[in-house]
GROMACS .gro file of C-alpha atoms in nm:
model
  208
    1MET     CA    1  -1.301  16.982  -3.715
    2THR     CA    2  -0.958  17.039  -3.576
    3ALA     CA    3  -0.875  17.205  -3.245
    4ALA     CA    4  -0.738  17.520  -3.414
    5ARG     CA    5  -1.032  17.563  -3.634
    6ALA     CA    6  -1.290  17.530  -3.368
    7HIS     CA    7  -1.118  17.782  -3.147
    8GLN     CA    8  -1.053  18.017  -3.424
    9ALA     CA    9  -1.427  18.007  -3.520
   10GLU     CA   10  -1.495  18.119  -3.156
   11ASP     CA   11  -1.243  18.366  -3.093
   12PRO     CA   12  -0.970  18.415  -3.375
   13GLU     CA   13  -0.705  18.565  -3.138
   14PRO     CA   14  -0.704  18.733  -2.801
   15GLY     CA   15  -0.688  19.098  -2.838
   16GLU     CA   16  -0.360  19.277  -2.816
   17THR     CA   17  -0.475  19.428  -2.495
   18ALA     CA   18  -0.491  19.082  -2.335
   19PRO     CA   19  -0.196  18.993  -2.111
   20VAL     CA   20   0.097  18.800  -2.289
   21ALA     CA   21   0.058  18.506  -2.051
   22PHE     CA   22  -0.319  18.465  -2.149
   23ARG     CA   23  -0.240  18.488  -2.516
   24GLN     CA   24   0.032  18.237  -2.483
   25ALA     CA   25  -0.194  18.002  -2.295
   26VAL     CA   26  -0.475  18.040  -2.553
   27ALA     CA   27  -0.226  17.978  -2.835
   28ALA     CA   28  -0.126  17.656  -2.663
   29LEU     CA   29  -0.484  17.567  -2.631
   30THR     CA   30  -0.576  17.628  -3.000
   31GLY     CA   31  -0.289  17.422  -3.105
   32ALA     CA   32  -0.360  17.123  -2.892
   33ARG     CA   33  -0.423  16.789  -3.051
   34THR     CA   34  -0.775  16.654  -3.042
   35PRO     CA   35  -0.804  16.289  -2.963
   36SER     CA   36  -1.005  16.062  -3.199
   37ALA     CA   37  -1.388  16.076  -3.176
   38VAL     CA   38  -1.368  16.410  -2.996
   39HIS     CA   39  -1.525  16.696  -3.188
   40LEU     CA   40  -1.490  17.063  -3.090
   41GLU     CA   41  -1.732  17.344  -3.148
   42PRO     CA   42  -1.718  17.715  -3.069
   43LEU     CA   43  -1.857  17.850  -2.750
   44PRO     CA   44  -1.884  18.206  -2.634
   45ALA     CA   45  -1.647  18.269  -2.345
   46PRO     CA   46  -1.814  18.370  -2.019
   47ARG     CA   47  -1.771  18.741  -1.938
   48ARG     CA   48  -1.839  18.766  -1.561
   49LEU     CA   49  -1.606  18.502  -1.419
   50ALA     CA   50  -1.280  18.659  -1.496
   51PRO     CA   51  -1.141  18.960  -1.685
   52TYR     CA   52  -1.012  18.710  -1.962
   53ALA     CA   53  -1.174  18.394  -2.065
   54HIS     CA   54  -1.168  18.143  -2.352
   55ALA     CA   55  -1.409  17.857  -2.393
   56VAL     CA   56  -1.455  17.554  -2.617
   57GLY     CA   57  -1.715  17.292  -2.626
   58ALA     CA   58  -1.678  16.920  -2.730
   59SER     CA   59  -1.865  16.605  -2.786
   60VAL     CA   60  -1.761  16.245  -2.834
   61THR     CA   61  -1.929  16.081  -3.134
   62VAL     CA   62  -1.901  15.732  -3.266
   63ASP     CA   63  -2.089  15.615  -3.566
   64ASP     CA   64  -2.292  15.927  -3.567
   65GLU     CA   65  -2.402  15.873  -3.202
   66GLU     CA   66  -2.314  16.131  -2.946
   67LEU     CA   67  -2.193  15.951  -2.633
   68ALA     CA   68  -2.085  16.245  -2.414
   69ASP     CA   69  -2.029  16.625  -2.430
   70GLY     CA   70  -1.896  16.895  -2.234
   71ARG     CA   71  -1.710  17.232  -2.214
   72PHE     CA   72  -1.356  17.347  -2.118
   73VAL     CA   73  -1.318  17.710  -2.014
   74LEU     CA   74  -0.981  17.894  -1.929
   75LEU     CA   75  -1.004  18.185  -1.704
   76HIS     CA   76  -0.733  18.444  -1.629
   77ASP     CA   77  -0.716  18.726  -1.371
   78PRO     CA   78  -0.373  18.896  -1.389
   79ARG     CA   79  -0.417  19.039  -1.031
   80GLY     CA   80  -0.470  18.685  -0.890
   81HIS     CA   81  -0.773  18.534  -0.729
   82GLU     CA   82  -0.791  18.451  -0.372
   83ALA     CA   83  -1.001  18.134  -0.417
   84TRP     CA   84  -0.798  18.018  -0.707
   85HIS     CA   85  -0.451  18.063  -0.539
   86GLY     CA   86  -0.317  18.171  -0.884
   87THR     CA   87  -0.393  18.380  -1.186
   88PHE     CA   88  -0.544  18.105  -1.408
   89ARG     CA   89  -0.836  17.873  -1.347
   90VAL     CA   90  -0.971  17.578  -1.565
   91VAL     CA   91  -1.345  17.520  -1.538
   92THR     CA   92  -1.504  17.209  -1.704
   93LEU     CA   93  -1.810  17.019  -1.753
   94ALA     CA   94  -1.849  16.656  -1.873
   95ARG     CA   95  -2.170  16.448  -1.907
   96ALA     CA   96  -2.301  16.136  -2.056
   97GLU     CA   97  -2.602  15.914  -2.063
   98LEU     CA   98  -2.590  15.593  -1.862
   99GLU     CA   99  -2.774  15.271  -1.843
  100ALA     CA  100  -3.015  15.305  -1.551
  101GLU     CA  101  -2.878  15.014  -1.349
  102MET     CA  102  -2.530  15.161  -1.374
  103ALA     CA  103  -2.648  15.483  -1.242
  104ALA     CA  104  -2.760  15.313  -0.925
  105ASP     CA  105  -2.403  15.199  -0.845
  106PRO     CA  106  -2.319  15.374  -0.503
  107LEU     CA  107  -1.964  15.403  -0.620
  108LEU     CA  108  -2.012  15.579  -0.943
  109PRO     CA  109  -1.943  15.933  -0.807
  110GLU     CA  110  -1.614  15.839  -0.666
  111VAL     CA  111  -1.518  15.637  -0.981
  112THR     CA  112  -1.617  15.937  -1.206
  113TRP     CA  113  -1.406  16.180  -0.991
  114SER     CA  114  -1.115  15.923  -1.018
  115TRP     CA  115  -1.133  15.950  -1.394
  116LEU     CA  116  -1.049  16.329  -1.379
  117THR     CA  117  -0.767  16.291  -1.128
  118GLY     CA  118  -0.625  15.992  -1.314
  119ALA     CA  119  -0.645  16.164  -1.636
  120LEU     CA  120  -0.457  16.479  -1.492
  121ASP     CA  121  -0.196  16.251  -1.337
  122ALA     CA  122  -0.141  16.044  -1.662
  123ARG     CA  123  -0.085  16.381  -1.850
  124GLY     CA  124   0.182  16.478  -1.584
  125VAL     CA  125   0.004  16.810  -1.501
  126GLN     CA  126   0.002  16.970  -1.161
  127VAL     CA  127  -0.291  17.151  -1.010
  128ARG     CA  128  -0.388  17.347  -0.707
  129GLN     CA  129  -0.733  17.384  -0.532
  130PRO     CA  130  -0.915  17.125  -0.735
  131GLY     CA  131  -1.288  17.103  -0.659
  132GLY     CA  132  -1.606  16.967  -0.818
  133THR     CA  133  -1.936  16.779  -0.802
  134VAL     CA  134  -2.061  16.472  -0.959
  135THR     CA  135  -2.435  16.458  -1.010
  136ARG     CA  136  -2.637  16.155  -1.145
  137ALA     CA  137  -3.010  16.185  -1.250
  138ALA     CA  138  -3.249  15.917  -1.345
  139SER     CA  139  -3.589  15.971  -1.535
  140ALA     CA  140  -3.870  15.725  -1.544
  141PHE     CA  141  -4.168  15.770  -1.792
  142PHE     CA  142  -4.544  15.723  -1.743
  143GLY     CA  143  -4.865  15.754  -1.921
  144GLN     CA  144  -4.824  15.795  -2.291
  145LEU     CA  145  -4.458  15.791  -2.235
  146GLY     CA  146  -4.462  15.467  -2.030
  147GLY     CA  147  -4.313  15.264  -2.323
  148ARG     CA  148  -3.990  15.447  -2.301
  149PRO     CA  149  -3.703  15.285  -2.121
  150ALA     CA  150  -3.568  15.457  -1.816
  151GLU     CA  151  -3.283  15.712  -1.867
  152ALA     CA  152  -3.001  15.821  -1.649
  153GLU     CA  153  -2.718  16.068  -1.681
  154ILE     CA  154  -2.392  16.139  -1.505
  155GLU     CA  155  -2.246  16.494  -1.495
  156LEU     CA  156  -1.909  16.609  -1.358
  157ARG     CA  157  -1.837  16.970  -1.308
  158ALA     CA  158  -1.479  17.046  -1.189
  159SER     CA  159  -1.238  17.344  -1.173
  160TRP     CA  160  -0.873  17.357  -1.068
  161THR     CA  161  -0.580  17.602  -1.085
  162PRO     CA  162  -0.321  17.500  -1.320
  163LEU     CA  163   0.041  17.569  -1.208
  164ALA     CA  164   0.235  17.782  -1.431
  165PRO     CA  165   0.604  17.748  -1.378
  166LEU     CA  166   0.685  17.912  -1.710
  167GLY     CA  167   0.454  18.207  -1.652
  168PHE     CA  168   0.164  18.044  -1.831
  169PRO     CA  169   0.016  17.693  -1.768
  170ASP     CA  170   0.054  17.391  -2.006
  171VAL     CA  171  -0.299  17.437  -2.119
  172ALA     CA  172  -0.271  17.176  -2.406
  173ALA     CA  173  -0.174  16.899  -2.143
  174HIS     CA  174  -0.484  17.005  -1.920
  175PHE     CA  175  -0.705  17.008  -2.230
  176ALA     CA  176  -0.576  16.666  -2.332
  177ALA     CA  177  -0.659  16.527  -1.984
  178TRP     CA  178  -1.017  16.677  -2.008
  179CYS     CA  179  -1.058  16.506  -2.350
  180ASP     CA  180  -0.940  16.178  -2.193
  181LEU     CA  181  -1.210  16.233  -1.921
  182LEU     CA  182  -1.473  16.286  -2.188
  183ARG     CA  183  -1.374  15.970  -2.378
  184GLN     CA  184  -1.399  15.769  -2.051
  185CYS     CA  185  -1.748  15.912  -1.988
  186ALA     CA  186  -1.840  15.796  -2.341
  187GLY     CA  187  -1.715  15.437  -2.270
  188LEU     CA  188  -1.405  15.488  -2.462
  189PRO     CA  189  -1.051  15.420  -2.341
  190PRO     CA  190  -0.836  15.742  -2.283
  191GLU     CA  191  -0.545  15.828  -2.528
  192PRO     CA  192  -0.273  15.906  -2.264
  193PRO     CA  193   0.103  15.916  -2.346
  194ALA     CA  194   0.160  15.645  -2.091
  195GLU     CA  195  -0.007  15.346  -1.946
  196ASP     CA  196  -0.364  15.402  -1.786
  197PRO     CA  197  -0.342  15.461  -1.408
  198PRO     CA  198  -0.454  15.144  -1.226
  199GLY     CA  199  -0.818  15.130  -1.135
  200ILE     CA  200  -0.936  15.357  -1.412
  201VAL     CA  201  -1.213  15.182  -1.601
  202PRO     CA  202  -1.427  15.350  -1.872
  203LEU     CA  203  -1.803  15.307  -1.884
  204PRO     CA  204  -1.948  15.047  -2.118
  205HIS     CA  205  -2.133  15.195  -2.409
  206ARG     CA  206  -2.470  15.327  -2.328
  207ARG     CA  207  -2.787  15.208  -2.494
  208ARG     CA  208  -3.036  15.422  -2.677
   0.00000   0.00000   0.00000
């Protein structure tokens, strides 16, 4: 499914009452190129976070196996938002299953956060007020489930204010950076326009 089709299935076009800047930003998002192995799906936009919102979900699938998934939400408040320091805000989620031993790496949260900042830098986008959390969870099975191998998951929740020198942010570039992050969480290399930032290493493929 192409980016445009996925977005159109969710929200064909922002209403005419939506601000021009928001409509232009959504148009840029719906026209963004989707990297290989990243598949989009419609998501309902949140209604309580901002007056205007647009959302899309995505998964990274290779050989019919889903390796990572997440969501990308664009918020807009024409009056501005004190916590955002701007009128737009990007809110994202990315998660993937890991091998249990990798989840125990004490540097994993810092490395995962560096994938996001590295992806934004590689796409040349500027942000303000970035923030987020990296959570890892491990599950062990007992009793009748004792034969199942241990499972672990990494989850990155992040938000930032995209700078908008032209009146609306380059949402396509922010979306591309997020797709690069998803691919890295899935153990695939990103598809940036330039060389990968030093020190950015994707996860090895997880095991079922």
